[in-house]
Amino acid sequence: MLVQAYNLVAHGFLLFLLLSCIISTNIHACKQTERSFLLSFASTLSSPPLNWTSLDCCRWKGITCDQDGWVTRLLLPSKGLKGGISPFSLANLTHLTHLNLSHNSLYGSLETQFFLSLNQLVILDLSYNRLFGELPLSLSSSNIKTVDLSSNRFFGAIPSSFFQQASNLTSFNVSNNTFTGYVPSSICLQHSSPFLRLLDFSSNLFNGDLALGLGKCSELQVFHAGHNYLSGLLPEDIYNATKLEEISLPLNSLHGAISDNIVNLSNLATLDLYYNHFGGELPLNLGKLSKLKFVNLDFNNLEGALPPSLINCTKIVELLLGFNNLEGDISMLDFSRLSQLTKLDLRKNNFTGTVPRSLYSCRSLKAIGLSENHLEGQIEAEILSLKSLSFLSLGYNRFTNLTGAMKILMSCRNLHALLLSGSFVGEGMPSDDDMVDFDGFQNLRVFSLFYCNLTGQIPVWLSKLKNLEMLVMDFNQITGPIPSWLGILPRLFYISLSNNRISGEFPKQLCRLPRLLYEPLASQADKYEFELPIFGFMSGIQVFPSQKLSFYRQWIDVSNNNIVGEIPTEIGQSHLLQGLALGYNNSSGIIPDQISNLKNLEILDFSTNHLFGIIPSSLASLNFLKEFNVSYNNLERPIPTGTQLQSFNSSAFEGNPKLCGAPLPNKYRPNKGIDADNKNNKDVDNRLHQLPWFYIFTALGFNLGFWGVCGF
């Protein structure tokens, strides 16, 4: 009896568990209408398959249901989804609280019905897709907290009524779209959300003034609206949003002074107003912002001295105040309290004095930018205490003793960029005798001594810089030949030696620079970024600053020197070369047909030399040329017909009396084919190599005598 009773109880318990499981399963099983809506959504996707095959959609990947079987969450971020989104099928999922389809490749527009039907949404994240269209008049869900539509293709104005029902909104991000009109300050009015913490309108087409209203967002912590077309003054009430931690408004046209009321923002950690038109002096009490970490006011019109209180911002990590009109003796400032400082940019201001010795106490410093001021003195050995220093820009000041500076700085083991252009004017290039037992700059990538009027030759110690990628020495008085060992530096791709007194021939070895021959593998591609942006020079024109090394082209510029001889045919091996400037030299011979192998070439300048023969017809195949100049040579015959060469101004061909054809006004009268002309170039080239030395020296003697008497 006892055993039977036990068995009866056991069977009853198992039956109870089974019924509980069945009931539980039935409670959470999805409704068939929900299942069909999800399948309708999935049918619009081209790849990859979602494998939604089981009967119970609540068990599908990315799907969550409530206890009644309604789908409440659809979460499929970064799944590689492609295809058109079906807003109507999603709009029928009326119990959705969380919708996240971010980081896919979905396209299509979101109809108004989509927003109206999903009135239970709390989280909406459709960022990083290809969605487009305009936003509806209003968000229908009063529960919504997060809206992220960033990095899509939405356009139009954001209606001022869009936020009226979003009383619980905490985060709104529409960055990286093409929205237009005014930034909707109504979002912060009292009848809207009092809980907003993040607003991101950056990288759109917003314009006009920032209207009053932001100060009403009492909980606002992050406000981004950079890279737009905003103008006017910063609204005064923004300083009432006292919980602000980040203000980022770079790349706009905002102007006016930075108000003294900024000290009300006691939680401010990031102030980024880069590239605007802010003027006036920095607030005297800026140092009261004790939580400041990142300050970027580069490229504005600020003036006056740095407020001494700034040194009280002891948590500051980056202080970027370059390209303004600031002044004062910076050697009087005490930087020793800024122990966390990693980047200091004071370039292109009007500061005086010497490099502050207190700066050497900032042991975390990675970048120092002091160029284009009125500083003087010499580089001191204390700079070696900055073990992490990788970027040093001291150009266009009145520093002296370049050789001494090199002997000190070569021991900065982590130095990647050394920019000394425009300083040490009139001194001599540190010679090999000066740099005995040289073993430094092992990580140097960029070395610039542009516009220093230095004398001497290119020293051999540079050949030991195996990581050097950019060498810039234009506008000096450098003599001697271009050393052939430049051609073996494994990472060198940018050589600029124009406007010197360099002589000799263009070395063939330069045509075999590894970085001009082979594309690096994707895994080896140079993604290096400088700690601070630097300016590049292309064809004598200063270009917009960039921090990415990959921004700079493969480039050889030896123009305006005394280079003689023929252009080596080996130049055709430099397949990756994008710019070649040999103008204003004494090069002779023909234009090598092998130039046509340089399919990436954008700039080609052979002007003002002694080149003769024809322009090879194959040059018409260079489709990427933006600048082309062969003026003032002895070229002849017609300019090859091709859309590229005919697109240049006639000034690119002038000074060649025997040259004809468009775009020159003198028309060509055909008597031979182009192929015959190319053959003539080759025949001339062959005859040159077959001339007896007697005739060569006789011709040289005549030319020297003639030009010595008559002048150029």
XYZ file of C-alpha atoms in Angstrom:
712
model
C 0.000 0.000 0.000
C 2.780 2.382 0.917
C 4.583 1.660 -2.362
C 1.387 2.154 -4.360
C 0.751 5.444 -2.621
C 4.314 6.542 -3.348
C 3.960 5.647 -7.032
C 0.664 7.482 -7.239
C 2.230 10.646 -5.786
C 5.232 10.380 -8.113
C 3.054 9.987 -11.185
C 0.941 12.921 -10.094
C 4.029 15.095 -9.631
C 5.346 14.190 -13.089
C 1.942 14.933 -14.603
C 1.966 18.309 -12.857
C 5.410 19.125 -14.240
C 4.332 18.084 -17.745
C 1.191 20.191 -17.636
C 3.181 23.150 -16.251
C 5.675 22.850 -19.084
C 2.891 22.641 -21.683
C 1.054 25.598 -20.188
C 4.310 27.599 -19.957
C 5.153 26.762 -23.552
C 1.717 27.781 -24.735
C 1.927 31.046 -22.841
C 5.199 32.035 -24.545
C 4.439 30.620 -27.996
C 4.233 33.464 -30.495
C 1.035 34.431 -32.173
C 0.739 33.324 -35.772
C 0.064 36.866 -36.938
C 3.363 37.976 -35.372
C 5.099 35.069 -37.063
C 3.763 36.045 -40.465
C 4.802 39.679 -39.985
C 8.346 38.601 -39.109
C 8.522 36.298 -42.137
C 7.286 39.143 -44.312
C 10.130 41.278 -42.967
C 12.669 38.497 -43.570
C 11.445 37.945 -47.142
C 12.644 41.422 -48.157
C 16.234 40.660 -47.129
C 18.633 39.420 -49.786
C 21.269 37.970 -47.461
C 22.141 36.274 -45.258
C 19.248 33.925 -44.344
C 17.940 34.299 -40.816
C 17.029 30.603 -40.460
C 13.650 31.433 -38.986
C 12.047 28.040 -39.624
C 10.556 26.678 -36.396
C 6.860 27.145 -35.652
C 7.438 29.182 -32.502
C 8.858 32.553 -33.557
C 9.573 33.394 -29.920
C 12.465 30.938 -30.137
C 13.969 32.572 -33.211
C 17.337 34.256 -32.985
C 16.988 37.950 -32.163
C 13.330 37.655 -31.099
C 11.911 38.094 -27.594
C 8.221 37.720 -26.707
C 6.146 38.593 -23.686
C 4.099 36.017 -21.787
C 1.162 36.521 -24.128
C 3.187 35.687 -27.230
C 3.557 39.235 -28.541
C 6.934 40.082 -30.046
C 8.520 42.781 -27.872
C 12.121 42.789 -29.026
C 13.694 42.498 -32.471
C 17.467 42.686 -32.035
C 19.623 41.925 -35.102
C 22.619 44.307 -34.956
C 25.723 43.590 -37.082
C 24.241 40.507 -38.781
C 25.279 41.451 -42.315
C 21.653 41.977 -43.318
C 21.151 43.373 -46.799
C 18.090 44.406 -48.730
C 15.111 46.690 -48.537
C 13.481 47.153 -45.182
C 9.733 46.534 -45.023
C 8.371 49.257 -42.734
C 4.800 47.968 -43.016
C 5.596 44.466 -41.782
C 7.536 45.939 -38.867
C 4.791 48.482 -38.190
C 2.393 45.597 -37.545
C 4.542 44.441 -34.621
C 2.681 46.858 -32.414
C 4.013 45.499 -29.119
C 7.673 46.119 -29.982
C 9.593 47.896 -27.227
C 13.128 47.356 -28.551
C 14.102 47.509 -32.241
C 17.800 47.286 -33.105
C 18.847 46.692 -36.734
C 22.030 48.747 -36.532
C 25.264 48.112 -38.453
C 23.707 46.356 -41.429
C 23.123 47.351 -45.062
C 19.378 47.936 -45.060
C 17.855 50.509 -47.379
C 14.468 52.095 -47.920
C 12.421 54.850 -46.336
C 10.534 54.767 -43.059
C 6.924 55.728 -43.684
C 4.991 57.827 -41.201
C 2.894 54.776 -40.383
C 6.025 53.033 -39.136
C 6.477 55.604 -36.370
C 2.744 55.908 -35.616
C 2.164 52.171 -35.166
C 5.168 51.448 -32.959
C 3.824 53.443 -30.044
C 5.311 51.137 -27.401
C 8.943 51.629 -28.469
C 11.535 52.346 -25.792
C 14.696 51.774 -27.847
C 14.981 52.477 -31.608
C 18.410 51.911 -33.146
C 18.678 51.859 -36.946
C 22.147 53.392 -37.120
C 24.751 52.508 -39.770
C 22.448 51.485 -42.599
C 21.412 53.095 -45.887
C 17.945 54.244 -44.888
C 16.562 57.468 -46.282
C 13.540 59.746 -46.213
C 12.153 62.455 -43.966
C 11.098 62.169 -40.349
C 7.371 62.312 -39.477
C 5.759 65.187 -37.616
C 5.930 63.402 -34.305
C 7.250 60.397 -32.406
C 4.132 58.553 -31.291
C 5.653 56.627 -28.393
C 5.655 58.448 -25.085
C 7.824 55.645 -23.670
C 10.708 56.089 -26.069
C 14.072 56.743 -24.431
C 16.670 56.205 -27.159
C 16.521 57.134 -30.858
C 19.628 56.434 -32.943
C 19.316 57.048 -36.690
C 22.961 57.990 -37.187
C 25.008 57.138 -40.285
C 22.160 56.802 -42.766
C 20.853 58.988 -45.576
C 17.911 60.725 -43.961
C 17.205 64.230 -45.200
C 14.934 67.228 -44.752
C 14.223 69.315 -41.678
C 13.447 67.806 -38.290
C 9.945 69.094 -37.423
C 9.743 71.119 -34.227
C 6.773 68.934 -33.213
C 8.778 65.717 -33.555
C 9.553 65.542 -29.818
C 6.239 66.711 -28.345
C 5.152 63.297 -27.074
C 8.657 61.993 -26.290
C 8.515 62.964 -22.649
C 10.946 60.222 -21.568
C 13.593 60.708 -24.287
C 17.150 60.476 -22.952
C 19.270 60.063 -26.112
C 18.754 61.383 -29.659
C 21.421 60.754 -32.318
C 20.967 61.678 -35.991
C 24.635 62.320 -36.813
C 26.096 61.613 -40.244
C 22.988 62.133 -42.366
C 21.903 65.020 -44.623
C 19.341 66.764 -42.437
C 18.839 70.445 -43.191
C 17.265 73.476 -41.563
C 17.743 74.584 -37.981
C 18.925 72.424 -35.116
C 15.616 71.859 -33.251
C 16.118 73.584 -29.926
C 12.463 72.851 -29.134
C 13.635 69.455 -27.983
C 14.658 71.067 -24.708
C 11.500 73.046 -24.034
C 9.587 72.176 -20.869
C 6.714 70.370 -22.619
C 9.274 67.986 -24.148
C 11.686 65.584 -22.474
C 13.166 66.714 -19.147
C 15.488 63.692 -19.077
C 17.637 64.286 -22.167
C 21.285 63.398 -21.654
C 22.647 63.139 -25.215
C 21.984 65.179 -28.361
C 24.055 64.498 -31.489
C 23.358 66.487 -34.672
C 26.913 66.356 -36.041
C 27.894 65.812 -39.697
C 24.713 67.013 -41.377
C 23.666 70.095 -43.343
C 22.069 72.069 -40.513
C 22.417 75.833 -40.872
C 21.503 79.095 -39.204
C 21.828 80.086 -35.570
C 21.579 77.850 -32.560
C 18.328 79.077 -31.028
C 17.679 79.480 -27.323
C 16.292 76.440 -25.549
C 19.266 74.178 -24.870
C 19.505 75.567 -21.353
C 16.167 73.948 -20.572
C 17.753 70.496 -20.852
C 18.711 70.391 -17.210
C 20.056 66.820 -17.459
C 21.944 67.284 -20.746
C 25.453 65.828 -20.590
C 26.538 65.585 -24.253
C 25.816 68.102 -27.028
C 27.376 67.497 -30.457
C 26.579 69.526 -33.578
C 29.931 69.700 -35.362
C 30.572 69.615 -39.098
C 27.485 71.549 -40.157
C 26.875 75.066 -41.441
C 25.894 76.689 -38.160
C 26.512 80.390 -37.700
C 25.887 83.129 -35.151
C 26.691 83.143 -31.468
C 26.574 80.374 -28.924
C 23.180 80.741 -27.203
C 23.736 82.246 -23.771
C 21.389 79.792 -22.082
C 23.653 76.865 -22.967
C 25.622 77.803 -19.851
C 22.515 76.993 -17.787
C 22.797 73.302 -18.692
C 25.132 72.805 -15.767
C 25.436 69.026 -16.140
C 27.054 69.323 -19.558
C 30.197 67.204 -19.857
C 30.822 67.545 -23.599
C 30.306 70.455 -26.003
C 31.477 69.590 -29.508
C 30.768 72.099 -32.302
C 33.802 71.916 -34.625
C 33.809 72.815 -38.334
C 31.060 75.429 -38.306
C 30.964 79.221 -38.679
C 30.110 80.182 -35.118
C 31.584 83.434 -33.872
C 31.730 85.773 -30.885
C 33.558 85.442 -27.604
C 33.459 82.464 -25.275
C 31.366 83.777 -22.390
C 32.707 84.069 -18.866
C 29.594 82.122 -17.871
C 31.249 78.970 -19.159
C 32.567 78.541 -15.616
C 28.995 77.521 -14.663
C 29.627 74.243 -16.482
C 31.585 72.742 -13.618
C 31.243 69.194 -15.046
C 32.648 70.089 -18.461
C 35.336 67.640 -19.601
C 35.369 68.244 -23.387
C 35.246 71.611 -25.151
C 35.686 71.214 -28.909
C 35.134 74.393 -30.955
C 37.773 73.621 -33.588
C 37.612 75.509 -36.894
C 35.093 78.263 -36.185
C 35.369 82.051 -35.942
C 35.386 82.517 -32.179
C 37.278 85.639 -31.122
C 38.131 87.706 -28.085
C 40.117 86.538 -25.093
C 39.782 83.286 -23.244
C 37.781 83.652 -19.985
C 40.073 84.604 -17.108
C 38.500 82.016 -14.793
C 38.704 79.137 -17.251
C 40.819 77.339 -14.673
C 37.714 76.851 -12.507
C 36.680 74.090 -14.891
C 38.648 71.574 -12.881
C 37.286 68.553 -14.788
C 38.468 69.725 -18.218
C 40.327 67.011 -20.100
C 40.078 67.847 -23.808
C 40.181 71.410 -25.150
C 40.336 71.985 -28.895
C 40.079 75.616 -30.000
C 42.395 75.285 -33.017
C 41.645 77.471 -36.053
C 39.722 80.355 -34.509
C 40.420 84.063 -33.984
C 41.201 84.029 -30.276
C 43.529 86.720 -28.999
C 45.264 87.912 -25.844
C 47.348 85.940 -23.368
C 46.635 82.508 -21.976
C 44.800 82.929 -18.654
C 47.140 81.905 -15.799
C 44.239 80.020 -14.208
C 44.425 77.501 -17.063
C 47.243 75.789 -15.204
C 44.681 74.827 -12.528
C 43.043 72.434 -14.975
C 45.248 69.639 -13.697
C 43.263 66.856 -15.385
C 43.774 68.245 -18.859
C 44.975 65.682 -21.401
C 44.866 67.640 -24.667
C 45.260 71.430 -24.946
C 44.921 72.504 -28.572
C 44.970 76.269 -29.115
C 46.832 76.484 -32.405
C 46.132 78.772 -35.362
C 44.794 81.738 -33.427
C 46.186 85.158 -32.483
C 47.181 84.381 -28.913
C 50.239 86.098 -27.481
C 52.456 86.450 -24.430
C 55.659 84.924 -23.078
C 54.916 81.222 -22.709
C 58.197 80.576 -20.924
C 56.576 82.250 -17.896
C 53.788 79.651 -17.723
C 54.169 76.793 -15.269
C 53.114 73.581 -16.981
C 54.497 71.352 -14.240
C 51.056 70.784 -12.682
C 49.639 69.350 -15.904
C 50.945 65.857 -15.252
C 48.369 64.181 -17.529
C 49.019 66.412 -20.557
C 49.685 64.353 -23.708
C 49.192 66.936 -26.494
C 50.023 70.648 -26.552
C 49.314 72.599 -29.734
C 50.172 76.304 -29.722
C 51.193 76.527 -33.384
C 50.720 79.657 -35.464
C 50.150 82.213 -32.746
C 52.210 85.179 -31.562
C 53.858 83.687 -28.493
C 57.319 84.870 -27.439
C 60.043 83.570 -25.142
C 61.665 80.153 -25.124
C 60.371 76.614 -24.826
C 59.092 76.478 -21.219
C 61.370 74.337 -19.078
C 58.345 73.361 -16.979
C 57.021 71.547 -20.048
C 59.670 68.879 -19.544
C 57.903 67.932 -16.290
C 54.883 66.737 -18.285
C 56.207 63.206 -18.648
C 53.095 61.989 -20.518
C 53.620 64.377 -23.424
C 53.388 62.751 -26.851
C 53.043 65.846 -29.036
C 54.387 69.415 -28.852
C 53.401 71.953 -31.500
C 55.096 75.345 -31.153
C 55.803 76.249 -34.786
C 55.044 79.657 -36.326
C 55.487 81.791 -33.244
C 58.297 84.149 -32.185
C 60.219 81.769 -29.958
C 63.995 81.698 -29.691
C 66.842 79.867 -27.986
C 68.189 76.356 -28.399
C 66.847 72.861 -27.884
C 67.825 71.681 -24.406
C 68.793 68.183 -23.338
C 65.946 68.135 -20.767
C 63.585 67.311 -23.621
C 64.914 63.749 -23.419
C 62.896 63.298 -20.216
C 59.799 63.104 -22.451
C 60.125 59.402 -23.201
C 56.784 59.207 -25.060
C 57.393 62.178 -27.353
C 56.483 61.191 -30.926
C 55.553 64.532 -32.543
C 57.689 67.694 -32.356
C 56.947 70.791 -34.430
C 59.246 73.785 -33.817
C 59.379 75.353 -37.266
C 59.212 79.044 -38.233
C 60.698 80.357 -35.021
C 64.132 81.803 -34.286
C 65.789 78.724 -32.834
C 69.524 78.265 -33.381
C 72.164 75.499 -33.366
C 70.621 72.865 -35.626
C 73.555 70.498 -35.199
C 73.213 70.628 -31.422
C 69.473 70.035 -31.728
C 70.045 66.974 -33.931
C 72.541 65.489 -31.499
C 69.988 65.794 -28.702
C 66.824 64.832 -30.563
C 68.293 61.728 -32.199
C 68.036 60.107 -28.758
C 64.239 60.586 -28.681
C 63.562 56.943 -29.420
C 59.833 57.280 -30.043
C 59.998 60.373 -32.258
C 57.934 59.836 -35.427
C 57.546 63.371 -36.800
C 60.235 66.072 -36.566
C 59.154 69.335 -38.192
C 61.798 72.071 -38.080
C 60.962 73.986 -41.262
C 61.664 77.704 -41.223
C 63.876 77.598 -38.123
C 67.702 77.478 -37.842
C 67.806 79.782 -40.875
C 71.134 80.101 -42.698
C 72.930 77.393 -40.729
C 74.694 74.381 -42.165
C 73.186 70.959 -42.631
C 74.575 68.703 -39.881
C 77.322 66.831 -41.675
C 78.551 63.287 -41.237
C 81.537 64.626 -39.293
C 79.120 66.379 -36.918
C 77.071 63.226 -36.385
C 79.877 60.732 -35.702
C 78.639 57.354 -34.415
C 75.117 58.332 -35.421
C 72.549 55.830 -34.179
C 69.316 57.719 -33.702
C 65.904 58.561 -35.125
C 65.228 54.853 -35.569
C 61.454 55.399 -35.580
C 61.386 58.704 -37.453
C 58.776 58.736 -40.225
C 58.661 62.401 -41.252
C 61.609 64.800 -41.326
C 61.015 68.361 -42.522
C 63.630 71.106 -42.947
C 61.679 73.154 -45.475
C 62.615 76.841 -46.001
C 65.656 76.948 -43.700
C 68.179 78.261 -46.264
C 70.584 75.560 -45.079
C 73.939 75.010 -46.759
C 75.850 71.793 -47.313
C 74.939 68.470 -48.879
C 72.446 65.728 -48.116
C 74.315 63.805 -45.389
C 74.898 60.054 -45.427
C 73.590 59.666 -41.866
C 70.074 60.044 -43.287
C 70.575 56.676 -45.003
C 70.270 55.008 -41.580
C 66.665 56.178 -41.111
C 65.080 52.900 -42.219
C 61.573 53.969 -41.172
C 61.669 57.348 -42.917
C 58.622 57.858 -45.140
C 58.629 61.595 -45.896
C 61.733 63.753 -46.497
C 61.075 67.478 -47.038
C 64.031 69.817 -47.682
C 62.737 72.388 -50.186
C 63.972 76.003 -50.296
C 67.488 75.584 -48.966
C 70.956 76.011 -50.469
C 71.775 72.312 -50.630
C 74.457 71.412 -53.161
C 75.902 68.208 -54.578
C 74.026 65.314 -56.185
C 70.916 63.484 -55.089
C 72.424 60.478 -53.288
C 71.628 57.134 -54.883
C 71.153 55.520 -51.460
C 67.820 57.349 -51.119
C 66.506 54.671 -53.462
C 67.062 51.884 -50.932
C 65.158 53.382 -47.996
C 62.413 50.754 -47.659
C 59.540 52.996 -46.546
C 60.315 56.297 -48.278
C 57.524 57.456 -50.607
C 57.579 61.281 -50.407
C 60.718 63.202 -51.466
C 60.645 66.975 -51.809
C 63.968 68.686 -52.596
C 62.843 71.588 -54.791
C 64.432 75.040 -54.894
C 67.952 74.090 -53.932
C 71.265 74.024 -55.813
C 71.377 70.271 -56.319
C 73.395 69.125 -59.328
C 74.152 65.899 -61.166
C 71.730 63.519 -62.801
C 68.416 62.168 -61.593
C 69.499 58.868 -59.998
C 68.003 55.706 -61.493
C 67.921 54.161 -58.023
C 65.201 56.657 -57.036
C 62.917 55.002 -59.583
C 63.127 51.740 -57.646
C 61.944 52.926 -54.248
C 60.021 49.943 -52.838
C 57.056 52.114 -51.842
C 56.756 53.331 -55.453
C 56.884 49.819 -56.883
C 54.563 47.696 -54.761
C 51.264 48.174 -53.000
C 51.578 46.974 -49.387
C 49.386 44.056 -48.409
C 46.165 45.026 -46.684
C 47.542 43.675 -43.422
C 50.668 45.819 -43.838
C 48.938 48.996 -45.022
C 50.140 52.034 -43.127
C 47.275 53.293 -40.986
C 49.517 55.480 -38.857
C 48.099 58.766 -37.601
C 50.142 61.682 -36.302
C 49.387 62.956 -32.829
C 48.647 66.361 -34.373
C 47.668 67.231 -37.958
C 50.427 68.379 -40.303
C 50.293 70.357 -43.513
C 51.286 68.799 -46.813
C 52.710 70.602 -49.814
C 51.875 69.525 -53.328
C 53.260 71.468 -56.274
C 54.105 74.335 -53.949
C 50.542 74.615 -52.634
C 49.773 74.070 -48.977
C 46.945 71.600 -48.515
C 44.516 71.060 -45.635
C 46.112 69.481 -42.581
C 45.675 65.800 -41.939
C 46.675 63.417 -39.191
C 46.673 60.368 -41.469
C 49.960 59.513 -43.132
C 48.024 57.805 -45.926
C 46.648 61.238 -46.904
C 49.984 62.144 -48.512
C 50.737 61.032 -52.066
C 53.699 59.191 -53.493
C 55.687 62.194 -54.628
C 59.079 63.206 -56.038
C 59.807 66.919 -56.433
C 63.304 68.025 -57.452
C 62.217 71.083 -59.420
C 64.217 74.315 -59.593
C 67.689 72.816 -59.186
C 70.639 72.206 -61.514
C 69.872 68.623 -62.504
C 71.320 67.564 -65.863
C 71.170 64.523 -68.106
C 68.286 62.499 -69.414
C 65.149 61.466 -67.590
C 65.847 57.790 -66.825
C 63.590 55.316 -68.584
C 63.489 53.400 -65.297
C 60.988 56.013 -64.062
C 58.341 53.840 -65.708
C 58.867 51.251 -62.968
C 57.495 53.589 -60.272
C 53.940 52.442 -60.898
C 52.508 53.992 -57.725
C 54.010 57.459 -58.259
C 51.340 60.177 -58.135
C 53.435 63.316 -58.534
C 56.678 63.959 -60.477
C 58.121 67.473 -60.683
C 61.376 68.056 -62.587
C 60.671 71.564 -63.831
C 63.274 74.358 -63.940
C 66.346 72.182 -64.326
C 68.793 71.448 -67.136
C 67.496 68.038 -68.085
C 67.921 67.068 -71.724
C 66.960 64.289 -74.078
C 63.477 63.064 -74.884
C 60.406 62.437 -72.738
C 60.581 58.671 -72.091
C 57.651 56.718 -73.445
C 57.775 54.698 -70.207
C 56.117 57.626 -68.390
C 52.847 56.194 -69.695
C 53.289 53.262 -67.276
C 52.588 55.612 -64.362
C 48.845 55.079 -64.371
C 48.375 56.757 -60.972
C 50.141 59.964 -61.992
C 48.246 63.152 -61.101
C 50.986 65.786 -61.425
C 53.678 65.858 -64.135
C 55.959 68.880 -64.542
C 58.871 68.886 -67.014
C 58.713 72.626 -67.708
C 61.740 74.835 -68.422
C 64.313 72.209 -69.322
C 66.082 71.281 -72.577
C 63.891 68.372 -73.607
C 63.382 67.789 -77.326
C 61.547 65.433 -79.631
C 57.850 64.755 -79.439
C 55.360 64.293 -76.636
C 54.794 60.509 -76.674
C 51.289 59.656 -77.831
C 51.054 57.129 -74.995
C 50.826 60.000 -72.472
C 47.245 60.492 -73.628
C 46.434 57.322 -71.641
C 47.261 58.984 -68.306
C 43.672 59.477 -67.208
C 44.259 60.885 -63.728
C 46.427 63.895 -64.606
C 45.335 67.060 -62.832
C 48.436 69.140 -63.528
C 50.622 68.836 -66.630
C 53.383 71.183 -67.800
C 56.008 70.753 -70.523
C 56.353 74.444 -71.370
C 59.656 76.051 -72.381
C 61.499 73.105 -73.837
C 62.369 72.235 -77.436
C 59.498 69.869 -78.123
C 58.030 69.601 -81.584
C 55.331 68.019 -83.704
C 51.643 67.805 -82.727
C 50.367 67.362 -79.200
C 48.865 63.856 -79.019
C 45.112 63.967 -79.318
C 43.355 62.644 -76.273
C 40.815 64.090 -73.885
C 43.332 64.381 -71.071
C 46.089 66.439 -72.722
C 43.671 68.681 -74.622
C 41.976 69.634 -71.356
C 45.003 71.597 -70.116
C 45.554 75.284 -70.727
C 47.801 76.294 -73.625
C 50.285 77.703 -71.096
C 51.215 74.093 -70.247
C 52.722 73.780 -73.753
C 53.950 77.290 -74.579
C 57.620 78.065 -75.193
C 58.054 75.155 -77.609
C 58.168 76.911 -81.019
C 57.882 73.710 -83.044
C 55.027 72.251 -80.979
C 51.544 72.509 -82.488
C 47.990 71.297 -82.200
C 45.248 71.853 -79.628
C 45.220 73.516 -77.163
C 47.920 75.663 -78.845
C 46.618 78.162 -81.425
C 49.003 76.999 -84.183
C 47.442 74.083 -85.990
C 49.289 70.998 -87.136
C 49.736 70.280 -90.839
C 50.084 66.506 -91.074
C 52.895 64.975 -93.073
C 53.672 61.883 -90.997
C 51.750 59.609 -88.707
C 52.042 59.627 -84.959
C 53.716 56.225 -85.077
C 56.428 57.715 -87.253
C 56.851 60.511 -84.712
C 57.293 58.010 -81.895
C 59.812 56.191 -84.058
C 61.664 59.469 -84.524
C 61.876 59.834 -80.713
C 63.399 56.366 -80.459
C 65.766 57.014 -83.357
C 66.915 60.257 -81.762
C 67.446 58.425 -78.498
C 69.515 55.731 -80.233
C 71.622 58.248 -82.143
C 72.382 60.071 -78.894
C 73.863 56.931 -77.412
C 75.894 56.286 -80.560
C 77.506 59.742 -80.818
C 81.296 59.664 -80.457
C 82.574 61.298 -77.294
C 84.487 63.811 -79.457
C 81.256 65.335 -80.724
C 79.666 65.350 -77.287
C 82.518 67.268 -75.715
C 82.657 69.613 -78.722
C 78.946 70.384 -78.341
C 79.280 70.908 -74.585
C 82.232 73.247 -75.105
C 80.298 75.282 -77.632
C 77.257 75.548 -75.394
C 79.261 76.570 -72.358
C 81.108 79.197 -74.371
C 77.951 80.502 -75.998
C 75.893 80.762 -72.818
C 78.851 82.157 -70.908
C 78.959 85.103 -73.292
C 75.308 85.605 -74.113
C 73.685 84.584 -70.833
C 70.443 82.611 -70.448
